[in-house]
Amino acid sequence: MAKLEGKSVLVIGGSSGIGYATAVGALAEGAKVTIASRSEEKLHAARAGLGRKVEARPLDVTSDAGVEAFFKDVPAFDHIVVSGAAFKFGTVREQNIEDAYAAMNVKFWGAYRVARNATVAPGGSFVFVSGFLSRRPKPNMVLVGAINAALETLTQGLALEMAPGRFNVVSPGIIDTPTRAAMPEEARKTMLENVARSLPVKRVGLAEDCADQILLMLRNTFMTGSVVYIDGGGLLV
Ligand SMILES: NC(=O)c1ccc[n+]([C@@H]2O[C@H](COP(=O)([O-])OP(=O)(O)OC[C@H]3O[C@@H](n4cnc5c(N)ncnc54)[C@H](OP(=O)(O)O)[C@@H]3O)[C@@H](O)[C@H]2O)c1
């Protein structure tokens, strides 16, 4: 399968976690990589790790005007990965309704806005990142499961509506990324150890586990409308 040599790859959420690992992998395959996210500071730090050949552009996917302006008058990327999201969890009864709307706004509507405004070059593709809660709803995380399910269905619809552009989605299980940086360290470690014990593979995921699948989706021109769960067997237990 052809590598990504010379292809332009935009990674939204490329400053951290799964997006950052995807940027690393795409660079290693010879792609021209652009990373985007809200914080200039995080982008700057990521670029220090990735190297100066990487372009970094600020973008907040919750902004209609911001997403439109980002893609206006720039050449089409070959591939666009949307891994950027940040939100709060909470029960349906207790979660502040504004936080609930904000979660949907960043993760579902963010991907929708990108699909609406961005065009990929012929042979190009989009990859979105959802999450296993779409198939395994959990108390306190019900909304995020619903958002992930909506994102997976959106992806499959776009694979038809916007063909021949390809649309795929990676649905991670528990992946050890900076997303849990705000948790107390001891609680974070214990949680990850418990999850690892419960999984058939006996470990939690790494950002690279998801990035490998994302890169394959970019390369594989016969792949569209696919939802791939990278969860260490979590859906089986
Ligand atoms: N880690 C897991 O266990 C896990 C499990 C299932 C699903 N997922 C999903 O995987 C995706 C990536 O998660 P991760 O673990 O890699 O998280 P992460 O390490 O926290 O990275 C999230 C990235 O998204 C960017 N971002 C956040 N809000 C944004 C916005 N409004 N516009 C543009 N960029 C934004 C962040 O940068 P800025 O702060 O600079 O914007 C950062 O680069 C998310 O959709 C997450 O829900 C993760």
PDB file of C-alpha atoms and ligand atoms in Angstrom:
ATOM      1  CA  MET A   1       0.000   0.000   0.000  1.00  0.00           C
ATOM      2  CA  ALA A   2       1.346   3.457  -0.929  1.00  0.00           C
ATOM      3  CA  LYS A   3       2.714   5.437   1.988  1.00  0.00           C
ATOM      4  CA  LEU A   4       1.797   9.072   2.546  1.00  0.00           C
ATOM      5  CA  GLU A   5       4.912  10.459   0.809  1.00  0.00           C
ATOM      6  CA  GLY A   6       4.192  14.012  -0.391  1.00  0.00           C
ATOM      7  CA  LYS A   7       0.554  13.979   0.756  1.00  0.00           C
ATOM      8  CA  SER A   8      -0.771  16.905   2.760  1.00  0.00           C
ATOM      9  CA  VAL A   9      -2.335  15.812   6.015  1.00  0.00           C
ATOM     10  CA  LEU A  10      -4.219  18.124   8.366  1.00  0.00           C
ATOM     11  CA  VAL A  11      -4.636  16.867  11.931  1.00  0.00           C
ATOM     12  CA  ILE A  12      -7.164  18.839  13.954  1.00  0.00           C
ATOM     13  CA  GLY A  13      -6.317  18.075  17.573  1.00  0.00           C
ATOM     14  CA  GLY A  14      -2.757  17.401  16.425  1.00  0.00           C
ATOM     15  CA  SER A  15      -1.257  19.131  19.453  1.00  0.00           C
ATOM     16  CA  SER A  16      -1.996  16.249  21.843  1.00  0.00           C
ATOM     17  CA  GLY A  17      -2.785  12.576  22.325  1.00  0.00           C
ATOM     18  CA  ILE A  18      -4.160  10.597  19.382  1.00  0.00           C
ATOM     19  CA  GLY A  19      -3.861  13.571  17.029  1.00  0.00           C
ATOM     20  CA  TYR A  20      -0.233  14.173  17.958  1.00  0.00           C
ATOM     21  CA  ALA A  21       0.635  10.486  17.446  1.00  0.00           C
ATOM     22  CA  THR A  22      -1.068  10.662  14.051  1.00  0.00           C
ATOM     23  CA  ALA A  23       1.034  13.693  13.122  1.00  0.00           C
ATOM     24  CA  VAL A  24       4.195  11.805  14.162  1.00  0.00           C
ATOM     25  CA  GLY A  25       3.197   8.791  12.059  1.00  0.00           C
ATOM     26  CA  ALA A  26       2.234  10.840   8.997  1.00  0.00           C
ATOM     27  CA  LEU A  27       5.548  12.699   9.147  1.00  0.00           C
ATOM     28  CA  ALA A  28       7.442   9.417   9.346  1.00  0.00           C
ATOM     29  CA  GLU A  29       5.704   8.373   6.117  1.00  0.00           C
ATOM     30  CA  GLY A  30       6.831  11.542   4.356  1.00  0.00           C
ATOM     31  CA  ALA A  31       3.590  13.544   4.525  1.00  0.00           C
ATOM     32  CA  LYS A  32       3.408  17.340   4.740  1.00  0.00           C
ATOM     33  CA  VAL A  33       1.682  17.801   8.074  1.00  0.00           C
ATOM     34  CA  THR A  34      -0.390  20.665   9.435  1.00  0.00           C
ATOM     35  CA  ILE A  35      -1.640  20.516  13.012  1.00  0.00           C
ATOM     36  CA  ALA A  36      -4.486  22.649  14.340  1.00  0.00           C
ATOM     37  CA  SER A  37      -6.113  23.217  17.710  1.00  0.00           C
ATOM     38  CA  ARG A  38      -7.250  26.100  19.932  1.00  0.00           C
ATOM     39  CA  SER A  39      -4.244  26.801  22.119  1.00  0.00           C
ATOM     40  CA  GLU A  40      -1.264  28.511  20.467  1.00  0.00           C
ATOM     41  CA  GLU A  41       0.834  27.426  23.414  1.00  0.00           C
ATOM     42  CA  LYS A  42       0.006  23.746  22.893  1.00  0.00           C
ATOM     43  CA  LEU A  43       0.580  24.093  19.155  1.00  0.00           C
ATOM     44  CA  HIS A  44       3.952  25.686  19.810  1.00  0.00           C
ATOM     45  CA  ALA A  45       4.975  22.888  22.197  1.00  0.00           C
ATOM     46  CA  ALA A  46       3.796  20.219  19.750  1.00  0.00           C
ATOM     47  CA  ARG A  47       5.706  21.818  16.911  1.00  0.00           C
ATOM     48  CA  ALA A  48       8.833  21.813  19.047  1.00  0.00           C
ATOM     49  CA  GLY A  49       8.461  18.030  19.249  1.00  0.00           C
ATOM     50  CA  LEU A  50       7.400  17.440  15.660  1.00  0.00           C
ATOM     51  CA  GLY A  51       9.902  19.717  13.950  1.00  0.00           C
ATOM     52  CA  ARG A  52       9.808  22.951  12.031  1.00  0.00           C
ATOM     53  CA  LYS A  53       8.587  21.388   8.794  1.00  0.00           C
ATOM     54  CA  VAL A  54       5.195  21.007  10.454  1.00  0.00           C
ATOM     55  CA  GLU A  55       2.793  23.880  10.025  1.00  0.00           C
ATOM     56  CA  ALA A  56       0.661  24.820  13.025  1.00  0.00           C
ATOM     57  CA  ARG A  57      -2.553  26.819  12.714  1.00  0.00           C
ATOM     58  CA  PRO A  58      -4.969  27.826  15.453  1.00  0.00           C
ATOM     59  CA  LEU A  59      -8.526  26.554  15.027  1.00  0.00           C
ATOM     60  CA  ASP A  60     -11.516  26.138  17.294  1.00  0.00           C
ATOM     61  CA  VAL A  61     -13.956  23.693  15.697  1.00  0.00           C
ATOM     62  CA  THR A  62     -16.825  25.129  17.747  1.00  0.00           C
ATOM     63  CA  SER A  63     -16.723  28.316  15.678  1.00  0.00           C
ATOM     64  CA  ASP A  64     -18.771  28.348  12.439  1.00  0.00           C
ATOM     65  CA  ALA A  65     -16.911  31.392  11.155  1.00  0.00           C
ATOM     66  CA  GLY A  66     -13.541  30.083  12.340  1.00  0.00           C
ATOM     67  CA  VAL A  67     -13.886  26.758  10.524  1.00  0.00           C
ATOM     68  CA  GLU A  68     -15.138  28.469   7.368  1.00  0.00           C
ATOM     69  CA  ALA A  69     -12.228  30.939   7.386  1.00  0.00           C
ATOM     70  CA  PHE A  70      -9.690  28.185   8.097  1.00  0.00           C
ATOM     71  CA  PHE A  71     -10.500  26.334   4.866  1.00  0.00           C
ATOM     72  CA  LYS A  72     -11.181  29.383   2.682  1.00  0.00           C
ATOM     73  CA  ASP A  73      -8.628  30.079  -0.034  1.00  0.00           C
ATOM     74  CA  VAL A  74      -6.255  27.263   0.922  1.00  0.00           C
ATOM     75  CA  PRO A  75      -5.441  24.366  -1.404  1.00  0.00           C
ATOM     76  CA  ALA A  76      -7.367  21.185  -0.596  1.00  0.00           C
ATOM     77  CA  PHE A  77      -5.580  18.874   1.813  1.00  0.00           C
ATOM     78  CA  ASP A  78      -5.168  15.259   0.766  1.00  0.00           C
ATOM     79  CA  HIS A  79      -6.347  14.002   4.136  1.00  0.00           C
ATOM     80  CA  ILE A  80      -8.041  15.524   7.152  1.00  0.00           C
ATOM     81  CA  VAL A  81      -8.116  13.904  10.579  1.00  0.00           C
ATOM     82  CA  VAL A  82     -10.387  15.336  13.252  1.00  0.00           C
ATOM     83  CA  SER A  83      -9.291  14.198  16.691  1.00  0.00           C
ATOM     84  CA  GLY A  84      -9.877  17.501  18.477  1.00  0.00           C
ATOM     85  CA  ALA A  85     -12.402  17.519  21.296  1.00  0.00           C
ATOM     86  CA  ALA A  86     -12.613  18.394  24.970  1.00  0.00           C
ATOM     87  CA  PHE A  87     -15.713  18.152  27.141  1.00  0.00           C
ATOM     88  CA  LYS A  88     -17.041  17.377  30.604  1.00  0.00           C
ATOM     89  CA  PHE A  89     -18.807  14.197  31.685  1.00  0.00           C
ATOM     90  CA  GLY A  90     -21.826  14.015  33.970  1.00  0.00           C
ATOM     91  CA  THR A  91     -25.169  12.349  34.458  1.00  0.00           C
ATOM     92  CA  VAL A  92     -28.106  13.527  32.381  1.00  0.00           C
ATOM     93  CA  ARG A  93     -29.860  14.838  35.497  1.00  0.00           C
ATOM     94  CA  GLU A  94     -26.855  16.521  37.063  1.00  0.00           C
ATOM     95  CA  GLN A  95     -24.755  17.806  34.183  1.00  0.00           C
ATOM     96  CA  ASN A  96     -25.111  21.480  33.505  1.00  0.00           C
ATOM     97  CA  ILE A  97     -27.125  21.750  30.277  1.00  0.00           C
ATOM     98  CA  GLU A  98     -24.633  24.267  28.846  1.00  0.00           C
ATOM     99  CA  ASP A  99     -21.828  21.709  29.305  1.00  0.00           C
ATOM    100  CA  ALA A 100     -23.981  19.084  27.599  1.00  0.00           C
ATOM    101  CA  TYR A 101     -24.584  21.346  24.582  1.00  0.00           C
ATOM    102  CA  ALA A 102     -20.882  22.224  24.521  1.00  0.00           C
ATOM    103  CA  ALA A 103     -19.890  18.539  24.334  1.00  0.00           C
ATOM    104  CA  MET A 104     -22.129  17.975  21.318  1.00  0.00           C
ATOM    105  CA  ASN A 105     -20.932  21.231  19.810  1.00  0.00           C
ATOM    106  CA  VAL A 106     -17.268  20.341  19.877  1.00  0.00           C
ATOM    107  CA  LYS A 107     -17.321  16.661  19.064  1.00  0.00           C
ATOM    108  CA  PHE A 108     -20.293  16.185  16.737  1.00  0.00           C
ATOM    109  CA  TRP A 109     -20.845  19.642  15.263  1.00  0.00           C
ATOM    110  CA  GLY A 110     -17.071  20.195  15.101  1.00  0.00           C
ATOM    111  CA  ALA A 111     -16.698  17.243  12.724  1.00  0.00           C
ATOM    112  CA  TYR A 112     -19.830  18.333  10.842  1.00  0.00           C
ATOM    113  CA  ARG A 113     -18.434  21.856  10.372  1.00  0.00           C
ATOM    114  CA  VAL A 114     -15.155  20.490   9.039  1.00  0.00           C
ATOM    115  CA  ALA A 115     -16.929  18.176   6.585  1.00  0.00           C
ATOM    116  CA  ARG A 116     -19.133  21.076   5.465  1.00  0.00           C
ATOM    117  CA  ASN A 117     -16.272  23.481   4.795  1.00  0.00           C
ATOM    118  CA  ALA A 118     -13.282  21.364   3.771  1.00  0.00           C
ATOM    119  CA  THR A 119     -12.659  19.665   0.470  1.00  0.00           C
ATOM    120  CA  VAL A 120     -10.077  16.943   0.063  1.00  0.00           C
ATOM    121  CA  ALA A 121      -8.042  16.392  -3.077  1.00  0.00           C
ATOM    122  CA  PRO A 122      -9.033  13.515  -5.398  1.00  0.00           C
ATOM    123  CA  GLY A 123      -8.237  10.213  -3.673  1.00  0.00           C
ATOM    124  CA  GLY A 124      -8.300  11.980  -0.311  1.00  0.00           C
ATOM    125  CA  SER A 125     -10.126  11.164   2.884  1.00  0.00           C
ATOM    126  CA  PHE A 126     -11.444  12.273   6.246  1.00  0.00           C
ATOM    127  CA  VAL A 127     -10.994  10.357   9.483  1.00  0.00           C
ATOM    128  CA  PHE A 128     -13.007  11.215  12.575  1.00  0.00           C
ATOM    129  CA  VAL A 129     -12.419   9.887  16.091  1.00  0.00           C
ATOM    130  CA  SER A 130     -15.449   8.725  18.073  1.00  0.00           C
ATOM    131  CA  GLY A 131     -15.211   6.327  21.059  1.00  0.00           C
ATOM    132  CA  PHE A 132     -16.361   2.906  22.307  1.00  0.00           C
ATOM    133  CA  LEU A 133     -19.125   4.452  24.456  1.00  0.00           C
ATOM    134  CA  SER A 134     -21.190   4.487  21.249  1.00  0.00           C
ATOM    135  CA  ARG A 135     -21.507   0.720  21.657  1.00  0.00           C
ATOM    136  CA  ARG A 136     -21.037   0.442  25.415  1.00  0.00           C
ATOM    137  CA  PRO A 137     -23.015   3.256  27.057  1.00  0.00           C
ATOM    138  CA  LYS A 138     -21.991   3.899  30.653  1.00  0.00           C
ATOM    139  CA  PRO A 139     -23.679   5.778  33.477  1.00  0.00           C
ATOM    140  CA  ASN A 140     -22.278   9.307  33.832  1.00  0.00           C
ATOM    141  CA  MET A 141     -21.127   9.206  30.185  1.00  0.00           C
ATOM    142  CA  VAL A 142     -24.448   8.668  28.425  1.00  0.00           C
ATOM    143  CA  LEU A 143     -24.263  11.842  26.364  1.00  0.00           C
ATOM    144  CA  VAL A 144     -20.743  11.137  25.098  1.00  0.00           C
ATOM    145  CA  GLY A 145     -21.871   7.672  23.985  1.00  0.00           C
ATOM    146  CA  ALA A 146     -24.718   9.271  22.055  1.00  0.00           C
ATOM    147  CA  ILE A 147     -22.369  11.834  20.505  1.00  0.00           C
ATOM    148  CA  ASN A 148     -19.969   9.075  19.423  1.00  0.00           C
ATOM    149  CA  ALA A 149     -22.821   7.065  17.895  1.00  0.00           C
ATOM    150  CA  ALA A 150     -24.038  10.152  16.039  1.00  0.00           C
ATOM    151  CA  LEU A 151     -20.502  10.800  14.774  1.00  0.00           C
ATOM    152  CA  GLU A 152     -20.170   7.220  13.521  1.00  0.00           C
ATOM    153  CA  THR A 153     -23.487   7.449  11.662  1.00  0.00           C
ATOM    154  CA  LEU A 154     -22.583  10.886  10.286  1.00  0.00           C
ATOM    155  CA  THR A 155     -19.351   9.423   8.925  1.00  0.00           C
ATOM    156  CA  GLN A 156     -21.150   6.617   7.126  1.00  0.00           C
ATOM    157  CA  GLY A 157     -23.691   9.014   5.652  1.00  0.00           C
ATOM    158  CA  LEU A 158     -20.946  11.328   4.425  1.00  0.00           C
ATOM    159  CA  ALA A 159     -19.187   8.379   2.789  1.00  0.00           C
ATOM    160  CA  LEU A 160     -22.228   8.192   0.511  1.00  0.00           C
ATOM    161  CA  GLU A 161     -23.216  11.840   0.231  1.00  0.00           C
ATOM    162  CA  MET A 162     -19.703  13.175  -0.407  1.00  0.00           C
ATOM    163  CA  ALA A 163     -18.283  10.250  -2.394  1.00  0.00           C
ATOM    164  CA  PRO A 164     -15.772   9.736  -3.892  1.00  0.00           C
ATOM    165  CA  GLY A 165     -14.216  11.518  -0.882  1.00  0.00           C
ATOM    166  CA  ARG A 166     -13.673   8.792   1.705  1.00  0.00           C
ATOM    167  CA  PHE A 167     -14.877   9.038   5.304  1.00  0.00           C
ATOM    168  CA  ASN A 168     -13.857   6.654   8.082  1.00  0.00           C
ATOM    169  CA  VAL A 169     -13.996   6.689  11.838  1.00  0.00           C
ATOM    170  CA  VAL A 170     -11.762   5.217  14.520  1.00  0.00           C
ATOM    171  CA  SER A 171     -13.525   4.430  17.769  1.00  0.00           C
ATOM    172  CA  PRO A 172     -10.998   4.175  20.612  1.00  0.00           C
ATOM    173  CA  GLY A 173     -11.377   2.310  23.869  1.00  0.00           C
ATOM    174  CA  ILE A 174      -9.513   3.619  26.917  1.00  0.00           C
ATOM    175  CA  ILE A 175      -6.339   5.252  25.638  1.00  0.00           C
ATOM    176  CA  ASP A 176      -3.691   6.743  27.928  1.00  0.00           C
ATOM    177  CA  THR A 177      -3.404  10.307  26.633  1.00  0.00           C
ATOM    178  CA  PRO A 178      -3.171  13.765  28.236  1.00  0.00           C
ATOM    179  CA  THR A 179      -6.980  13.898  28.143  1.00  0.00           C
ATOM    180  CA  ARG A 180      -7.013  12.755  31.811  1.00  0.00           C
ATOM    181  CA  ALA A 181      -4.275  15.180  32.889  1.00  0.00           C
ATOM    182  CA  ALA A 182      -6.664  16.966  35.253  1.00  0.00           C
ATOM    183  CA  MET A 183      -7.351  13.778  37.254  1.00  0.00           C
ATOM    184  CA  PRO A 184      -5.374  13.274  40.465  1.00  0.00           C
ATOM    185  CA  GLU A 185      -2.374  11.128  39.442  1.00  0.00           C
ATOM    186  CA  GLU A 186      -3.108   8.277  41.867  1.00  0.00           C
ATOM    187  CA  ALA A 187      -6.758   8.023  40.766  1.00  0.00           C
ATOM    188  CA  ARG A 188      -5.735   8.125  37.100  1.00  0.00           C
ATOM    189  CA  LYS A 189      -3.187   5.332  37.578  1.00  0.00           C
ATOM    190  CA  THR A 190      -5.629   3.151  39.493  1.00  0.00           C
ATOM    191  CA  MET A 191      -8.338   3.667  36.905  1.00  0.00           C
ATOM    192  CA  LEU A 192      -6.004   2.734  34.049  1.00  0.00           C
ATOM    193  CA  GLU A 193      -4.707  -0.331  35.922  1.00  0.00           C
ATOM    194  CA  ASN A 194      -8.259  -1.527  36.569  1.00  0.00           C
ATOM    195  CA  VAL A 195      -9.199  -1.067  32.923  1.00  0.00           C
ATOM    196  CA  ALA A 196      -6.036  -2.895  31.801  1.00  0.00           C
ATOM    197  CA  ARG A 197      -6.878  -5.874  34.041  1.00  0.00           C
ATOM    198  CA  SER A 198     -10.394  -6.053  32.585  1.00  0.00           C
ATOM    199  CA  LEU A 199      -9.323  -6.157  28.938  1.00  0.00           C
ATOM    200  CA  PRO A 200      -8.384  -9.266  26.932  1.00  0.00           C
ATOM    201  CA  VAL A 201      -5.056  -7.623  25.935  1.00  0.00           C
ATOM    202  CA  LYS A 202      -4.281  -6.730  29.593  1.00  0.00           C
ATOM    203  CA  ARG A 203      -3.211  -3.185  28.850  1.00  0.00           C
ATOM    204  CA  VAL A 204      -4.821   0.151  28.051  1.00  0.00           C
ATOM    205  CA  GLY A 205      -4.331   1.686  24.631  1.00  0.00           C
ATOM    206  CA  LEU A 206      -1.618   4.061  23.536  1.00  0.00           C
ATOM    207  CA  ALA A 207      -2.200   6.997  21.236  1.00  0.00           C
ATOM    208  CA  GLU A 208      -0.043   5.174  18.667  1.00  0.00           C
ATOM    209  CA  ASP A 209      -2.482   2.231  18.603  1.00  0.00           C
ATOM    210  CA  CYS A 210      -5.162   4.578  17.267  1.00  0.00           C
ATOM    211  CA  ALA A 211      -2.778   6.541  15.062  1.00  0.00           C
ATOM    212  CA  ASP A 212      -1.717   3.331  13.271  1.00  0.00           C
ATOM    213  CA  GLN A 213      -5.343   2.673  12.347  1.00  0.00           C
ATOM    214  CA  ILE A 214      -5.923   6.269  11.279  1.00  0.00           C
ATOM    215  CA  LEU A 215      -2.885   6.165   8.977  1.00  0.00           C
ATOM    216  CA  LEU A 216      -4.107   2.931   7.439  1.00  0.00           C
ATOM    217  CA  MET A 217      -7.468   4.553   6.721  1.00  0.00           C
ATOM    218  CA  LEU A 218      -5.704   7.444   4.977  1.00  0.00           C
ATOM    219  CA  ARG A 219      -3.701   5.075   2.784  1.00  0.00           C
ATOM    220  CA  ASN A 220      -6.273   2.429   1.990  1.00  0.00           C
ATOM    221  CA  THR A 221      -8.255   3.769  -0.971  1.00  0.00           C
ATOM    222  CA  PHE A 222     -10.768   0.907  -0.738  1.00  0.00           C
ATOM    223  CA  MET A 223     -11.802   1.919   2.754  1.00  0.00           C
ATOM    224  CA  THR A 224     -14.783   4.215   3.293  1.00  0.00           C
ATOM    225  CA  GLY A 225     -17.693   4.241   5.722  1.00  0.00           C
ATOM    226  CA  SER A 226     -15.734   1.994   8.075  1.00  0.00           C
ATOM    227  CA  VAL A 227     -15.991   2.212  11.853  1.00  0.00           C
ATOM    228  CA  VAL A 228     -13.019   0.489  13.468  1.00  0.00           C
ATOM    229  CA  TYR A 229     -12.892  -0.124  17.216  1.00  0.00           C
ATOM    230  CA  ILE A 230      -9.403   0.056  18.680  1.00  0.00           C
ATOM    231  CA  ASP A 231     -10.267  -1.019  22.193  1.00  0.00           C
ATOM    232  CA  GLY A 232      -8.114  -3.955  23.293  1.00  0.00           C
ATOM    233  CA  GLY A 233     -11.160  -6.207  23.045  1.00  0.00           C
ATOM    234  CA  GLY A 234     -13.240  -3.985  25.329  1.00  0.00           C
ATOM    235  CA  LEU A 235     -16.432  -4.587  23.363  1.00  0.00           C
ATOM    236  CA  LEU A 236     -16.143  -8.325  24.049  1.00  0.00           C
ATOM    237  CA  VAL A 237     -16.071  -8.217  27.840  1.00  0.00           C
TER     238      VAL A 237
HETATM  239  N1  LIG B   1      -8.213   9.025  25.372  1.00  0.00           N
HETATM  240  C1  LIG B   1      -9.248   8.189  25.436  1.00  0.00           C
HETATM  241  O1  LIG B   1      -9.332   7.310  26.325  1.00  0.00           O
HETATM  242  C2  LIG B   1     -10.363   8.291  24.423  1.00  0.00           C
HETATM  243  C3  LIG B   1     -11.357   7.307  24.430  1.00  0.00           C
HETATM  244  C4  LIG B   1     -12.380   7.381  23.504  1.00  0.00           C
HETATM  245  C5  LIG B   1     -12.433   8.433  22.613  1.00  0.00           C
HETATM  246  N2  LIG B   1     -11.473   9.396  22.648  1.00  0.00           N
HETATM  247  C6  LIG B   1     -11.578  10.515  21.702  1.00  0.00           C
HETATM  248  O2  LIG B   1     -10.385  10.686  20.995  1.00  0.00           O
HETATM  249  C7  LIG B   1     -10.257  12.060  20.604  1.00  0.00           C
HETATM  250  C8  LIG B   1      -8.864  12.535  20.963  1.00  0.00           C
HETATM  251  O3  LIG B   1      -8.687  12.386  22.354  1.00  0.00           O
HETATM  252  P1  LIG B   1      -7.254  12.416  23.063  1.00  0.00           P
HETATM  253  O4  LIG B   1      -7.319  11.415  24.153  1.00  0.00           O
HETATM  254  O5  LIG B   1      -6.183  12.380  22.066  1.00  0.00           O
HETATM  255  O6  LIG B   1      -7.347  13.869  23.767  1.00  0.00           O
HETATM  256  P2  LIG B   1      -6.267  14.989  24.086  1.00  0.00           P
HETATM  257  O7  LIG B   1      -4.919  14.387  24.301  1.00  0.00           O
HETATM  258  O8  LIG B   1      -6.874  15.777  25.186  1.00  0.00           O
HETATM  259  O9  LIG B   1      -6.225  15.874  22.757  1.00  0.00           O
HETATM  260  C9  LIG B   1      -7.335  16.600  22.347  1.00  0.00           C
HETATM  261  C10 LIG B   1      -6.915  17.564  21.261  1.00  0.00           C
HETATM  262  O10 LIG B   1      -8.078  18.264  20.813  1.00  0.00           O
HETATM  263  C11 LIG B   1      -7.794  19.662  20.754  1.00  0.00           C
HETATM  264  N3  LIG B   1      -9.067  20.368  20.909  1.00  0.00           N
HETATM  265  C12 LIG B   1      -9.884  20.369  21.988  1.00  0.00           C
HETATM  266  N4  LIG B   1     -10.953  21.153  21.764  1.00  0.00           N
HETATM  267  C13 LIG B   1     -10.797  21.658  20.504  1.00  0.00           C
HETATM  268  C14 LIG B   1     -11.541  22.546  19.701  1.00  0.00           C
HETATM  269  N5  LIG B   1     -12.682  23.098  20.163  1.00  0.00           N
HETATM  270  N6  LIG B   1     -11.108  22.850  18.467  1.00  0.00           N
HETATM  271  C15 LIG B   1      -9.948  22.319  17.998  1.00  0.00           C
HETATM  272  N7  LIG B   1      -9.184  21.476  18.710  1.00  0.00           N
HETATM  273  C16 LIG B   1      -9.611  21.149  19.954  1.00  0.00           C
HETATM  274  C17 LIG B   1      -6.794  19.858  21.890  1.00  0.00           C
HETATM  275  O11 LIG B   1      -5.987  21.024  21.753  1.00  0.00           O
HETATM  276  P3  LIG B   1      -6.437  22.482  22.316  1.00  0.00           P
HETATM  277  O12 LIG B   1      -6.750  22.320  23.760  1.00  0.00           O
HETATM  278  O13 LIG B   1      -5.248  23.319  21.994  1.00  0.00           O
HETATM  279  O14 LIG B   1      -7.617  22.888  21.516  1.00  0.00           O
HETATM  280  C18 LIG B   1      -5.916  18.632  21.701  1.00  0.00           C
HETATM  281  O15 LIG B   1      -4.986  18.840  20.656  1.00  0.00           O
HETATM  282  C19 LIG B   1     -11.384  12.816  21.305  1.00  0.00           C
HETATM  283  O16 LIG B   1     -12.456  12.985  20.423  1.00  0.00           O
HETATM  284  C20 LIG B   1     -11.793  11.845  22.407  1.00  0.00           C
HETATM  285  O17 LIG B   1     -13.145  12.003  22.803  1.00  0.00           O
HETATM  286  C21 LIG B   1     -10.428   9.350  23.521  1.00  0.00           C
END
